[in-house]
JSON list of C-alpha atoms in Angstrom, two decimals:
[
{"chain": "A", "resi": 27, "resn": "UNK", "atom": "CA", "xyz": [9.73, 35.70, 23.25]},
{"chain": "A", "resi": 28, "resn": "UNK", "atom": "CA", "xyz": [7.93, 33.77, 25.91]},
{"chain": "A", "resi": 29, "resn": "UNK", "atom": "CA", "xyz": [8.87, 30.22, 26.89]},
{"chain": "A", "resi": 30, "resn": "UNK", "atom": "CA", "xyz": [5.60, 28.95, 25.49]},
{"chain": "A", "resi": 31, "resn": "UNK", "atom": "CA", "xyz": [6.30, 30.33, 22.01]},
{"chain": "A", "resi": 32, "resn": "UNK", "atom": "CA", "xyz": [9.85, 28.98, 22.03]},
{"chain": "A", "resi": 33, "resn": "UNK", "atom": "CA", "xyz": [8.57, 25.54, 23.01]},
{"chain": "A", "resi": 34, "resn": "UNK", "atom": "CA", "xyz": [5.89, 25.67, 20.30]},
{"chain": "A", "resi": 35, "resn": "UNK", "atom": "CA", "xyz": [8.43, 26.73, 17.68]},
{"chain": "A", "resi": 36, "resn": "UNK", "atom": "CA", "xyz": [10.83, 23.95, 18.71]},
{"chain": "A", "resi": 37, "resn": "UNK", "atom": "CA", "xyz": [8.00, 21.38, 18.60]},
{"chain": "A", "resi": 38, "resn": "UNK", "atom": "CA", "xyz": [6.98, 22.39, 15.08]},
{"chain": "A", "resi": 39, "resn": "UNK", "atom": "CA", "xyz": [10.57, 22.38, 13.82]},
{"chain": "A", "resi": 40, "resn": "UNK", "atom": "CA", "xyz": [11.25, 18.95, 15.36]},
{"chain": "A", "resi": 41, "resn": "UNK", "atom": "CA", "xyz": [8.04, 17.36, 14.08]},
{"chain": "A", "resi": 42, "resn": "UNK", "atom": "CA", "xyz": [8.51, 18.23, 10.39]},
{"chain": "A", "resi": 43, "resn": "UNK", "atom": "CA", "xyz": [11.55, 15.93, 9.86]},
{"chain": "A", "resi": 44, "resn": "UNK", "atom": "CA", "xyz": [9.81, 13.19, 11.82]},
{"chain": "A", "resi": 45, "resn": "UNK", "atom": "CA", "xyz": [6.77, 13.38, 9.52]},
{"chain": "A", "resi": 46, "resn": "UNK", "atom": "CA", "xyz": [8.95, 13.38, 6.40]},
{"chain": "A", "resi": 47, "resn": "UNK", "atom": "CA", "xyz": [10.84, 10.32, 7.68]},
{"chain": "A", "resi": 48, "resn": "UNK", "atom": "CA", "xyz": [7.56, 8.55, 8.47]},
{"chain": "A", "resi": 49, "resn": "UNK", "atom": "CA", "xyz": [6.16, 9.05, 4.96]},
{"chain": "A", "resi": 50, "resn": "UNK", "atom": "CA", "xyz": [9.41, 8.08, 3.22]},
{"chain": "A", "resi": 51, "resn": "UNK", "atom": "CA", "xyz": [10.15, 4.92, 5.20]},
{"chain": "A", "resi": 52, "resn": "UNK", "atom": "CA", "xyz": [6.74, 3.53, 6.06]},
{"chain": "A", "resi": 53, "resn": "UNK", "atom": "CA", "xyz": [6.35, -0.20, 5.60]},
{"chain": "A", "resi": 54, "resn": "UNK", "atom": "CA", "xyz": [4.31, -2.03, 3.01]},
{"chain": "A", "resi": 55, "resn": "UNK", "atom": "CA", "xyz": [1.09, -3.42, 4.47]},
{"chain": "A", "resi": 56, "resn": "UNK", "atom": "CA", "xyz": [0.58, -6.68, 2.60]},
{"chain": "A", "resi": 57, "resn": "UNK", "atom": "CA", "xyz": [-2.08, -7.95, 5.00]},
{"chain": "A", "resi": 58, "resn": "UNK", "atom": "CA", "xyz": [-4.47, -5.18, 3.89]},
{"chain": "A", "resi": 59, "resn": "UNK", "atom": "CA", "xyz": [-3.96, -6.26, 0.27]},
{"chain": "A", "resi": 60, "resn": "UNK", "atom": "CA", "xyz": [-4.68, -9.89, 1.15]},
{"chain": "A", "resi": 61, "resn": "UNK", "atom": "CA", "xyz": [-7.79, -8.92, 3.13]},
{"chain": "A", "resi": 62, "resn": "UNK", "atom": "CA", "xyz": [-9.03, -6.82, 0.20]},
{"chain": "A", "resi": 63, "resn": "UNK", "atom": "CA", "xyz": [-8.62, -9.75, -2.19]},
{"chain": "A", "resi": 64, "resn": "UNK", "atom": "CA", "xyz": [-10.54, -12.06, 0.15]},
{"chain": "A", "resi": 65, "resn": "UNK", "atom": "CA", "xyz": [-13.35, -9.49, 0.25]},
{"chain": "A", "resi": 66, "resn": "UNK", "atom": "CA", "xyz": [-13.55, -9.31, -3.56]},
{"chain": "A", "resi": 67, "resn": "UNK", "atom": "CA", "xyz": [-13.32, -13.05, -4.30]},
{"chain": "A", "resi": 68, "resn": "UNK", "atom": "CA", "xyz": [-15.16, -15.85, -2.52]},
{"chain": "A", "resi": 69, "resn": "UNK", "atom": "CA", "xyz": [-12.96, -18.90, -3.11]},
{"chain": "A", "resi": 70, "resn": "UNK", "atom": "CA", "xyz": [-9.33, -17.68, -3.02]},
{"chain": "A", "resi": 71, "resn": "UNK", "atom": "CA", "xyz": [-6.91, -20.61, -3.15]},
{"chain": "A", "resi": 72, "resn": "UNK", "atom": "CA", "xyz": [-3.54, -18.87, -3.68]},
{"chain": "A", "resi": 73, "resn": "UNK", "atom": "CA", "xyz": [-2.15, -15.32, -3.56]},
{"chain": "A", "resi": 74, "resn": "UNK", "atom": "CA", "xyz": [1.27, -14.39, -4.89]},
{"chain": "A", "resi": 75, "resn": "UNK", "atom": "CA", "xyz": [2.66, -10.94, -4.02]},
{"chain": "A", "resi": 76, "resn": "UNK", "atom": "CA", "xyz": [5.71, -9.18, -5.40]},
{"chain": "A", "resi": 77, "resn": "UNK", "atom": "CA", "xyz": [7.00, -7.22, -2.40]},
{"chain": "A", "resi": 78, "resn": "UNK", "atom": "CA", "xyz": [9.17, -4.97, -4.58]},
{"chain": "A", "resi": 79, "resn": "UNK", "atom": "CA", "xyz": [7.13, -1.79, -4.91]},
{"chain": "A", "resi": 80, "resn": "UNK", "atom": "CA", "xyz": [6.85, -0.04, -8.25]},
{"chain": "A", "resi": 81, "resn": "UNK", "atom": "CA", "xyz": [6.11, 3.63, -8.68]},
{"chain": "A", "resi": 82, "resn": "UNK", "atom": "CA", "xyz": [3.24, 4.05, -11.12]},
{"chain": "A", "resi": 83, "resn": "UNK", "atom": "CA", "xyz": [1.45, 7.05, -12.49]},
{"chain": "A", "resi": 84, "resn": "UNK", "atom": "CA", "xyz": [-2.13, 5.81, -12.08]},
{"chain": "A", "resi": 85, "resn": "UNK", "atom": "CA", "xyz": [-4.99, 8.19, -12.92]},
{"chain": "A", "resi": 86, "resn": "UNK", "atom": "CA", "xyz": [-2.68, 11.19, -12.70]},
{"chain": "A", "resi": 87, "resn": "UNK", "atom": "CA", "xyz": [-1.31, 10.32, -9.27]},
{"chain": "A", "resi": 88, "resn": "UNK", "atom": "CA", "xyz": [2.10, 8.86, -8.49]},
{"chain": "A", "resi": 89, "resn": "UNK", "atom": "CA", "xyz": [1.77, 5.98, -6.08]},
{"chain": "A", "resi": 90, "resn": "UNK", "atom": "CA", "xyz": [3.76, 2.96, -4.99]},
{"chain": "A", "resi": 91, "resn": "UNK", "atom": "CA", "xyz": [2.04, -0.28, -5.91]},
{"chain": "A", "resi": 92, "resn": "UNK", "atom": "CA", "xyz": [2.36, -4.00, -5.29]},
{"chain": "A", "resi": 93, "resn": "UNK", "atom": "CA", "xyz": [1.74, -6.41, -8.16]},
{"chain": "A", "resi": 94, "resn": "UNK", "atom": "CA", "xyz": [0.61, -9.99, -7.80]},
{"chain": "A", "resi": 95, "resn": "UNK", "atom": "CA", "xyz": [-1.53, -12.89, -8.91]},
{"chain": "A", "resi": 96, "resn": "UNK", "atom": "CA", "xyz": [-4.57, -14.39, -7.19]},
{"chain": "A", "resi": 97, "resn": "UNK", "atom": "CA", "xyz": [-5.95, -17.86, -7.98]},
{"chain": "A", "resi": 98, "resn": "UNK", "atom": "CA", "xyz": [-9.67, -18.33, -7.44]},
{"chain": "A", "resi": 99, "resn": "UNK", "atom": "CA", "xyz": [-11.21, -21.80, -7.30]},
{"chain": "A", "resi": 100, "resn": "UNK", "atom": "CA", "xyz": [-9.67, -25.25, -7.15]},
{"chain": "A", "resi": 101, "resn": "UNK", "atom": "CA", "xyz": [-8.86, -28.05, -9.57]},
{"chain": "A", "resi": 102, "resn": "UNK", "atom": "CA", "xyz": [-9.63, -27.40, -13.21]},
{"chain": "A", "resi": 103, "resn": "UNK", "atom": "CA", "xyz": [-11.93, -24.48, -12.39]},
{"chain": "A", "resi": 104, "resn": "UNK", "atom": "CA", "xyz": [-9.05, -22.20, -11.35]},
{"chain": "A", "resi": 105, "resn": "UNK", "atom": "CA", "xyz": [-9.23, -18.63, -12.60]},
{"chain": "A", "resi": 106, "resn": "UNK", "atom": "CA", "xyz": [-6.09, -16.50, -12.42]},
{"chain": "A", "resi": 107, "resn": "UNK", "atom": "CA", "xyz": [-6.26, -12.74, -11.97]},
{"chain": "A", "resi": 108, "resn": "UNK", "atom": "CA", "xyz": [-3.40, -10.29, -12.03]},
{"chain": "A", "resi": 109, "resn": "UNK", "atom": "CA", "xyz": [-3.84, -7.33, -9.69]},
{"chain": "A", "resi": 110, "resn": "UNK", "atom": "CA", "xyz": [-2.23, -4.05, -8.74]},
{"chain": "A", "resi": 111, "resn": "UNK", "atom": "CA", "xyz": [-2.74, -2.64, -5.24]},
{"chain": "A", "resi": 112, "resn": "UNK", "atom": "CA", "xyz": [-1.59, 0.45, -3.36]},
{"chain": "A", "resi": 113, "resn": "UNK", "atom": "CA", "xyz": [1.38, -0.55, -1.21]},
{"chain": "A", "resi": 114, "resn": "UNK", "atom": "CA", "xyz": [0.41, 1.41, 1.88]},
{"chain": "A", "resi": 115, "resn": "UNK", "atom": "CA", "xyz": [-3.39, 1.55, 2.00]},
{"chain": "A", "resi": 116, "resn": "UNK", "atom": "CA", "xyz": [-4.01, -1.91, 0.53]},
{"chain": "A", "resi": 117, "resn": "UNK", "atom": "CA", "xyz": [-6.59, -0.60, -1.93]},
{"chain": "A", "resi": 118, "resn": "UNK", "atom": "CA", "xyz": [-6.98, -2.86, -4.99]},
{"chain": "A", "resi": 119, "resn": "UNK", "atom": "CA", "xyz": [-6.51, -0.53, -7.96]},
{"chain": "A", "resi": 120, "resn": "UNK", "atom": "CA", "xyz": [-6.77, -2.85, -10.92]},
{"chain": "A", "resi": 121, "resn": "UNK", "atom": "CA", "xyz": [-7.68, -6.50, -11.56]},
{"chain": "A", "resi": 122, "resn": "UNK", "atom": "CA", "xyz": [-7.27, -8.17, -14.94]},
{"chain": "A", "resi": 123, "resn": "UNK", "atom": "CA", "xyz": [-8.04, -11.73, -16.02]},
{"chain": "A", "resi": 124, "resn": "UNK", "atom": "CA", "xyz": [-4.91, -13.67, -16.91]}
]
């Protein structure tokens, strides 16, 4: 075997555990969730996030999600919405009126 093939084989073998570790221990990106909520609602006054991720089977796919509540408006005109967002991409998956 040539040195080039040995180096390539070693690189592939070393990168697989690194990729597995990256996908298992990546951090929750709450700022993407907050930015997505500000894009969907105009007058956001309060956002409450539960940083404990839940694993949900949503539309046939297992994903880790963040749950929370967003308050829109101020004073007596406050509307509360409960939401579920993907923990890593920040995509808002479901919003329901509370």
